[in-house]
Structures are given as C-alpha cells and as structure tokens.
Amino acid sequence: MHTVAVLALDGVIPFDLSAPVDTFGWARLPDGREPYRVRVCSAREEVSAGAFTVRAPYGLETLAEADTIILPGVADPPETLPPEVTEALRAAAANGTRIASICVGAFLFAATGLLDGLRATTHWLAAPDLARRHPRVTVDPNVLYVDNGQFLTSAGAAAALDMCLHMIRKDFGSAVAAHAARMSVMPLEREGGQSQFIVHDLPPTPAGTTLEPLLTWLEDHCDRDLSLAEIAAKAGMSTRTLNRRFRDQTGTTPLQWLHRARIRRAQHLLETTAHPVERIAVHTGFGSPTAFRERFRRVVGTSPQAYRRVFRAGETVS
C-alpha cells in the first residue's frame, strides 16, 4: 500500500487536515482494495486545531516511512519550523518522498528550503506574504495547484481536493480518481489552471434528472458529428428548451458538455492505447486532427502527445 503521512502541527487548520485524510481514504481499486494507508502524525502527541485539539497517533518517524507527505496549513504560519520537523522533511525529500502542501501549508513547505527555485501556490490572499517571506520561491496565485514532480502545492480550501485527486490519478489512474471524486462530491472538472489535469473516464450524469437518458445517449455517441438540432430532436424538444434544461441541470450547454465528453474519451484512449492521434480524433468525433489538437490543448492545457507521455508512462507534470 501507498502510505500517506499527514503532518499536523500546532494550529493546524481542520479542513486542511481532513481533506487529504478523507480523499485518499475514499480511494478504491477496481477490486475494492484500498490503495492508500493514511496516517496522521505530529511532533507532539496533541496539537491545537482551533476549536478542538487533535491527538496524532503517530510521530515524526512516520515521515521516513511515507511515500507521500501532506503539509496542511496552520492558523499562524511560523517563519521557521521546529528543527526536528525540518530535518525529517528534508530527509524524506532526499529519499524521494513526494511532499505536498495545502493552502498556507506552503509557508511550512517553503520554510524547509525545499521550494527554493521552484514555482508554488497558496491561498490567493496569502500569496503576497509567501512571496515576501520566501523570495526564492516563484509564487503563482492564479492556479489551483502546482505540480513540480516530487513537490506539489495547492491553493485554499477545495483546491486541496483537486490536488489530492490529481495525485490519486497519477498513482492509480482515472477510474480510481473518478471514484474518489464521486465520494468527495466534487465536480469532475473545474475551470482554471492545472485543474484540467484532473480527468475521468466519463462525464457526470445527474441521476434522476430528466436529461439522464439523453446524457447517457450522448456518452455512447460522442464519436458522431452531432449538431444541436440533432441532439434536440433526440431529446424531443426545441433547441431553446434543450439549452435551458441543460443549463439548469448540468450548468453548461449541450455542445460544451459533448466536447467535454469527447475530451475525456480522448484522454482515456491516450492513456490506455497506442492509437495515433489521427485515429483518436476520429473515434472522439472531432473530425480532423487539427481540430482535436486545438480543443484538447484549450481544455487540458497541453498537447495530446505530451499528455500521453505524462500519464501513460507515469511521468510527472511540470
């Protein structure tokens, strides 16, 4: 099992602590097994978490055994860390352990010196202070998270879930990440920056809605060159009514939803087959490879070939 150590320091922010515990804990392999072992650890037996206290069952020695270390934010990030914490994190990094921070946990991460010379993010409100305190870190407040390979940082609140789902997907693939996303009640895609790397096999189908049969049909026929008029005819309603119901029930338009479904199918084919881009363009309804490449780059933020190199070979995103 992949061991995730969540480090709770004094003043830990409860959401930052619970988000990775739950997200990694919800992940399941196709055969139902749990891929992650999550352990909360601390330098002290008990730490403050604002309205309550947390008793961590593990000590800093757990960091040496972890495959991934998560650094939640604290209410008042210190300029420096306790020496034993810095030493444990630097030793883990030297051994190749993946380390990720949540929200203002980037201040703790940066205090170790491990982010020097790298791009990082944090909550937009705290970004100027992080840049001031740690001028050797390139702070980007405009993204949900930054993946430097071994080291990752995320913005505030729900961006922690985006980053955790991204890591799950890189570790165990789209299906496992999709399950964790559903358990987290997270949208399968969120606009903005590197969040577009969080992808899943199929688009969401709101169970019980009047559009559910149509959405299922679109999933099954997204390789066809469908027009809005054809989709409306299949639904048995006018294009105006279809657009209105799509907005109400999915938050987007029929054609935008269809394009997202095509991109997700393309991502799945890029991950699981050796089909050339030209063939994938046909199988996903884009018609021409040029149109496919342009739409893929616009949505995902990279080219189909670059995406395949990263996610099929298990490499890291920079």
Coordinates of C-alpha atoms in Angstrom, one line a residue:
M1 CA 0.0 0.0 0.0
H2 CA 1.0 3.6 -0.6
T3 CA 1.5 5.3 2.7
V4 CA 0.3 8.9 3.1
A5 CA 1.5 10.8 6.2
V6 CA -0.5 13.9 7.0
L7 CA 1.6 16.1 9.3
A8 CA -0.4 18.0 11.9
L9 CA 1.5 20.9 13.5
D10 CA 0.2 23.1 16.3
G11 CA -2.6 25.4 15.0
V12 CA -3.5 23.0 12.1
I13 CA -6.5 24.1 10.0
P14 CA -9.1 21.4 10.4
F15 CA -10.2 21.4 6.8
D16 CA -6.7 21.1 5.5
L17 CA -6.1 18.2 7.9
S18 CA -9.3 16.3 7.0
A19 CA -9.4 16.9 3.2
P20 CA -6.4 14.6 2.4
V21 CA -7.4 12.1 5.1
D22 CA -10.9 11.6 3.5
T23 CA -9.9 11.9 -0.2
F24 CA -7.1 9.4 0.0
G25 CA -9.2 7.2 2.4
W26 CA -12.1 7.1 -0.1
A27 CA -9.9 5.8 -3.0
R28 CA -10.6 2.2 -4.0
L29 CA -9.0 0.0 -6.6
P30 CA -11.3 -1.8 -9.1
D31 CA -11.3 -4.9 -7.0
G32 CA -12.3 -2.9 -3.9
R33 CA -9.0 -2.8 -2.1
E34 CA -7.7 0.4 -0.5
P35 CA -4.7 1.7 -2.3
Y36 CA -3.6 4.1 0.4
R37 CA -2.7 3.8 4.1
V38 CA -3.3 7.3 5.7
R39 CA -1.5 8.2 8.9
V40 CA -1.8 11.4 10.8
C41 CA 1.4 12.3 12.6
S42 CA 2.9 15.1 14.6
A43 CA 5.9 16.2 16.5
R44 CA 3.8 16.4 19.6
E45 CA 1.2 14.0 21.0
E46 CA -1.5 16.6 21.0
V47 CA -1.9 19.8 18.9
S48 CA -4.4 22.6 18.7
A49 CA -6.8 22.7 15.8
G50 CA -8.7 25.9 16.7
A51 CA -12.0 24.9 18.3
F52 CA -10.6 21.5 19.3
T53 CA -7.4 19.5 19.8
V54 CA -6.0 16.7 17.8
R55 CA -4.2 13.7 19.2
A56 CA -2.0 12.3 16.5
P57 CA -1.4 8.6 16.7
Y58 CA 2.0 8.7 15.0
G59 CA 5.2 10.6 15.5
L60 CA 7.7 12.1 13.1
E61 CA 9.3 8.7 12.5
T62 CA 6.3 8.1 10.2
L63 CA 7.6 10.6 7.7
A64 CA 10.6 8.4 7.0
E65 CA 8.2 5.5 6.1
A66 CA 5.8 7.5 4.0
D67 CA 5.5 7.5 0.2
T68 CA 3.7 10.9 0.3
I69 CA 3.7 13.6 3.0
I70 CA 0.9 16.2 3.2
L71 CA 1.5 19.5 4.9
P72 CA -1.8 21.1 6.0
G73 CA -1.8 24.8 6.7
V74 CA -1.7 26.2 10.2
A75 CA -3.6 29.3 11.6
D76 CA -0.4 31.4 12.0
P77 CA 2.4 30.1 9.8
P78 CA 5.7 30.5 11.6
E79 CA 8.8 31.9 10.0
T80 CA 10.8 28.8 10.9
L81 CA 9.8 25.2 11.8
P82 CA 11.0 23.2 14.8
P83 CA 14.4 21.8 13.8
E84 CA 13.3 18.2 14.1
V85 CA 10.4 18.8 11.7
T86 CA 12.7 20.5 9.1
E87 CA 15.2 17.7 9.4
A88 CA 12.6 15.0 9.0
L89 CA 11.0 16.7 5.9
R90 CA 14.4 17.3 4.3
A91 CA 15.5 13.7 4.9
A92 CA 12.3 12.4 3.4
A93 CA 12.7 14.6 0.4
A94 CA 16.3 13.3 -0.1
N95 CA 14.9 9.8 -0.1
G96 CA 12.5 10.7 -3.0
T97 CA 9.3 11.0 -0.9
R98 CA 6.6 13.1 -2.6
I99 CA 5.6 16.1 -0.5
A100 CA 2.6 18.3 -1.0
S101 CA 1.2 21.3 0.9
I102 CA -2.3 22.5 1.3
C103 CA -3.2 26.2 1.3
V104 CA -0.9 28.1 3.7
G105 CA 0.9 24.9 4.4
A106 CA 3.1 26.3 1.6
F107 CA 4.6 28.5 4.2
L108 CA 5.7 25.5 6.2
F109 CA 7.0 23.8 3.0
A110 CA 8.9 26.9 1.9
A111 CA 10.5 27.2 5.4
T112 CA 12.3 24.0 4.8
G113 CA 14.1 25.5 1.7
L114 CA 12.8 22.7 -0.5
L115 CA 10.7 25.0 -2.6
D116 CA 13.7 27.3 -3.4
G117 CA 13.9 27.9 -7.2
L118 CA 10.5 26.3 -7.8
R119 CA 7.0 27.5 -8.7
A120 CA 4.4 27.2 -5.9
T121 CA 1.0 28.4 -5.0
T122 CA -1.1 29.1 -1.9
H123 CA -4.3 30.8 -1.0
W124 CA -4.5 34.0 -3.2
L125 CA -4.9 36.2 -0.1
A126 CA -1.6 34.8 1.4
A127 CA 0.3 34.8 -1.9
P128 CA 2.0 38.2 -1.4
D129 CA 3.1 37.3 2.1
L130 CA 4.6 34.0 0.9
A131 CA 6.5 35.8 -1.9
R132 CA 7.8 38.3 0.6
R133 CA 8.9 35.8 3.1
H134 CA 10.4 33.4 0.6
P135 CA 11.7 35.4 -2.4
R136 CA 13.5 32.4 -3.9
V137 CA 10.1 30.7 -4.4
T138 CA 8.1 31.7 -7.6
V139 CA 4.6 32.2 -6.2
D140 CA 1.7 31.9 -8.7
P141 CA -1.6 32.9 -7.1
N142 CA -3.6 32.1 -10.2
V143 CA -3.7 28.3 -10.2
L144 CA -5.4 25.7 -8.1
Y145 CA -2.2 23.7 -7.6
V146 CA 1.3 23.4 -8.9
D147 CA 2.9 20.0 -9.6
N148 CA 6.7 20.2 -9.7
G149 CA 7.0 16.4 -9.8
Q150 CA 8.2 15.4 -6.3
F151 CA 6.9 18.6 -4.7
L152 CA 3.3 20.0 -5.0
T153 CA 1.5 22.9 -3.5
S154 CA -2.2 23.8 -3.6
A155 CA -4.4 26.9 -3.1
G156 CA -7.0 27.2 -0.4
A157 CA -10.0 25.1 0.6
A158 CA -11.4 22.9 -2.2
A159 CA -8.1 23.2 -4.2
A160 CA -6.8 20.6 -1.7
L161 CA -9.3 18.1 -3.2
D162 CA -8.2 19.0 -6.7
M163 CA -4.6 18.3 -5.8
C164 CA -5.3 15.1 -4.0
L165 CA -7.4 13.8 -6.9
H166 CA -4.6 14.7 -9.3
M167 CA -2.2 12.6 -7.2
I168 CA -4.6 9.7 -7.0
R169 CA -5.0 9.8 -10.7
K170 CA -1.3 9.8 -11.3
D171 CA -0.8 6.9 -8.9
F172 CA -3.6 4.6 -9.9
G173 CA -5.4 6.0 -13.0
S174 CA -8.6 7.7 -14.0
A175 CA -11.1 5.1 -12.7
V176 CA -9.7 5.2 -9.1
A177 CA -9.6 9.1 -9.2
A178 CA -13.2 9.2 -10.6
H179 CA -14.5 7.1 -7.7
A180 CA -12.7 9.3 -5.1
A181 CA -14.2 12.4 -6.9
R182 CA -17.7 11.0 -6.6
M183 CA -17.2 10.2 -2.9
S184 CA -15.9 13.7 -2.4
V185 CA -18.9 15.1 -4.2
M186 CA -16.5 17.1 -6.4
P187 CA -17.2 18.1 -10.0
L188 CA -15.2 16.1 -12.4
E189 CA -13.7 19.2 -13.9
R190 CA -13.1 22.7 -12.6
E191 CA -12.1 25.6 -14.7
G192 CA -8.7 27.1 -14.0
G193 CA -5.0 26.3 -14.5
Q194 CA -3.7 22.8 -13.8
S195 CA -7.1 21.6 -12.5
Q196 CA -7.7 20.5 -16.1
F197 CA -5.3 17.6 -15.5
I198 CA -7.9 16.0 -13.2
V199 CA -9.8 13.9 -15.7
H200 CA -12.1 10.9 -15.6
D201 CA -13.4 8.4 -18.0
L202 CA -17.0 9.6 -18.3
P203 CA -18.8 12.9 -17.8
P204 CA -21.2 13.3 -14.9
T205 CA -24.7 12.1 -15.4
P206 CA -27.1 13.6 -12.8
A207 CA -29.1 10.5 -11.7
G208 CA -32.8 11.1 -11.7
T209 CA -32.8 14.2 -13.9
T210 CA -35.0 14.5 -17.0
L211 CA -31.8 14.7 -19.1
E212 CA -30.3 11.4 -17.8
P213 CA -31.3 9.3 -20.8
L214 CA -30.0 11.9 -23.2
L215 CA -26.7 12.3 -21.4
T216 CA -26.2 8.5 -21.5
W217 CA -27.0 8.6 -25.2
L218 CA -24.5 11.4 -25.8
E219 CA -21.8 9.4 -23.9
D220 CA -22.4 6.5 -26.2
H221 CA -22.5 8.6 -29.4
C222 CA -19.9 11.3 -28.7
D223 CA -17.8 10.0 -31.7
R224 CA -20.6 11.2 -34.1
D225 CA -20.7 14.7 -35.6
L226 CA -23.8 15.8 -33.7
S227 CA -25.4 19.2 -34.2
L228 CA -27.5 21.0 -31.6
A229 CA -30.6 20.3 -33.8
E230 CA -29.9 16.6 -33.8
I231 CA -29.4 16.5 -30.0
A232 CA -32.7 18.4 -29.5
A233 CA -34.5 16.1 -31.9
K234 CA -33.3 13.1 -29.9
A235 CA -34.5 14.7 -26.7
G236 CA -37.8 15.5 -28.3
M237 CA -37.7 19.3 -27.6
S238 CA -36.8 22.5 -29.2
T239 CA -33.2 23.7 -29.2
R240 CA -34.2 26.6 -26.9
T241 CA -35.8 24.3 -24.4
L242 CA -32.9 21.9 -24.6
N243 CA -30.4 24.7 -23.9
R244 CA -32.4 26.0 -20.9
R245 CA -32.7 22.5 -19.4
F246 CA -29.0 21.8 -19.9
R247 CA -28.1 25.0 -18.1
D248 CA -30.5 24.1 -15.2
Q249 CA -29.4 20.5 -14.8
T250 CA -25.7 20.4 -15.8
G251 CA -24.6 24.1 -15.7
T252 CA -23.4 24.1 -19.3
T253 CA -24.7 23.9 -22.9
P254 CA -25.3 20.6 -24.8
L255 CA -22.4 21.2 -27.2
Q256 CA -20.0 22.2 -24.4
W257 CA -21.0 19.1 -22.5
L258 CA -20.4 17.0 -25.6
H259 CA -17.0 18.5 -26.2
R260 CA -16.0 17.7 -22.6
A261 CA -17.2 14.1 -23.1
R262 CA -15.1 13.8 -26.2
I263 CA -12.0 15.1 -24.4
R264 CA -12.5 12.7 -21.6
R265 CA -12.8 9.8 -24.1
A266 CA -9.7 11.0 -25.8
Q267 CA -7.8 11.2 -22.5
H268 CA -8.8 7.6 -21.8
L269 CA -7.6 6.4 -25.3
L270 CA -4.3 8.3 -24.9
E271 CA -3.8 6.6 -21.5
T272 CA -4.8 3.1 -22.5
T273 CA -4.0 2.6 -26.2
A274 CA -1.2 3.3 -28.6
H275 CA -3.6 4.6 -31.3
P276 CA -2.2 7.6 -33.2
V277 CA -3.7 11.0 -32.6
E278 CA -5.4 10.9 -36.0
R279 CA -7.3 7.8 -35.2
I280 CA -8.3 9.1 -31.7
A281 CA -9.6 12.3 -33.4
V282 CA -11.9 10.2 -35.5
H283 CA -13.0 8.0 -32.6
T284 CA -13.9 11.0 -30.5
G285 CA -15.9 12.9 -33.1
F286 CA -13.5 15.8 -33.7
G287 CA -13.2 15.1 -37.4
S288 CA -9.8 16.5 -38.1
P289 CA -6.6 16.0 -36.0
T290 CA -6.1 19.8 -36.1
A291 CA -9.5 20.5 -34.5
F292 CA -8.8 17.7 -32.0
R293 CA -5.4 19.1 -31.0
E294 CA -6.7 22.7 -30.7
R295 CA -9.6 21.7 -28.5
F296 CA -7.5 19.3 -26.4
R297 CA -4.9 22.0 -25.7
R298 CA -7.6 24.5 -24.9
V299 CA -9.3 22.2 -22.3
V300 CA -6.4 20.2 -20.9
G301 CA -3.6 22.8 -21.2
T302 CA -1.2 20.5 -23.1
S303 CA -1.0 18.6 -26.4
P304 CA -2.3 15.1 -26.8
Q305 CA 1.2 13.7 -27.3
A306 CA 2.5 15.5 -24.2
Y307 CA -0.4 14.2 -22.2
R308 CA 0.2 10.7 -23.3
R309 CA 3.9 10.9 -22.4
V310 CA 3.0 12.1 -18.9
F311 CA 0.0 9.9 -18.0
R312 CA 0.6 6.7 -19.9
A313 CA 4.2 6.4 -18.9
G314 CA 3.6 7.6 -15.3
E315 CA 5.9 10.5 -15.6
T316 CA 5.3 13.8 -13.7
V317 CA 3.8 17.1 -14.8
S318 CA 6.0 20.1 -14.6

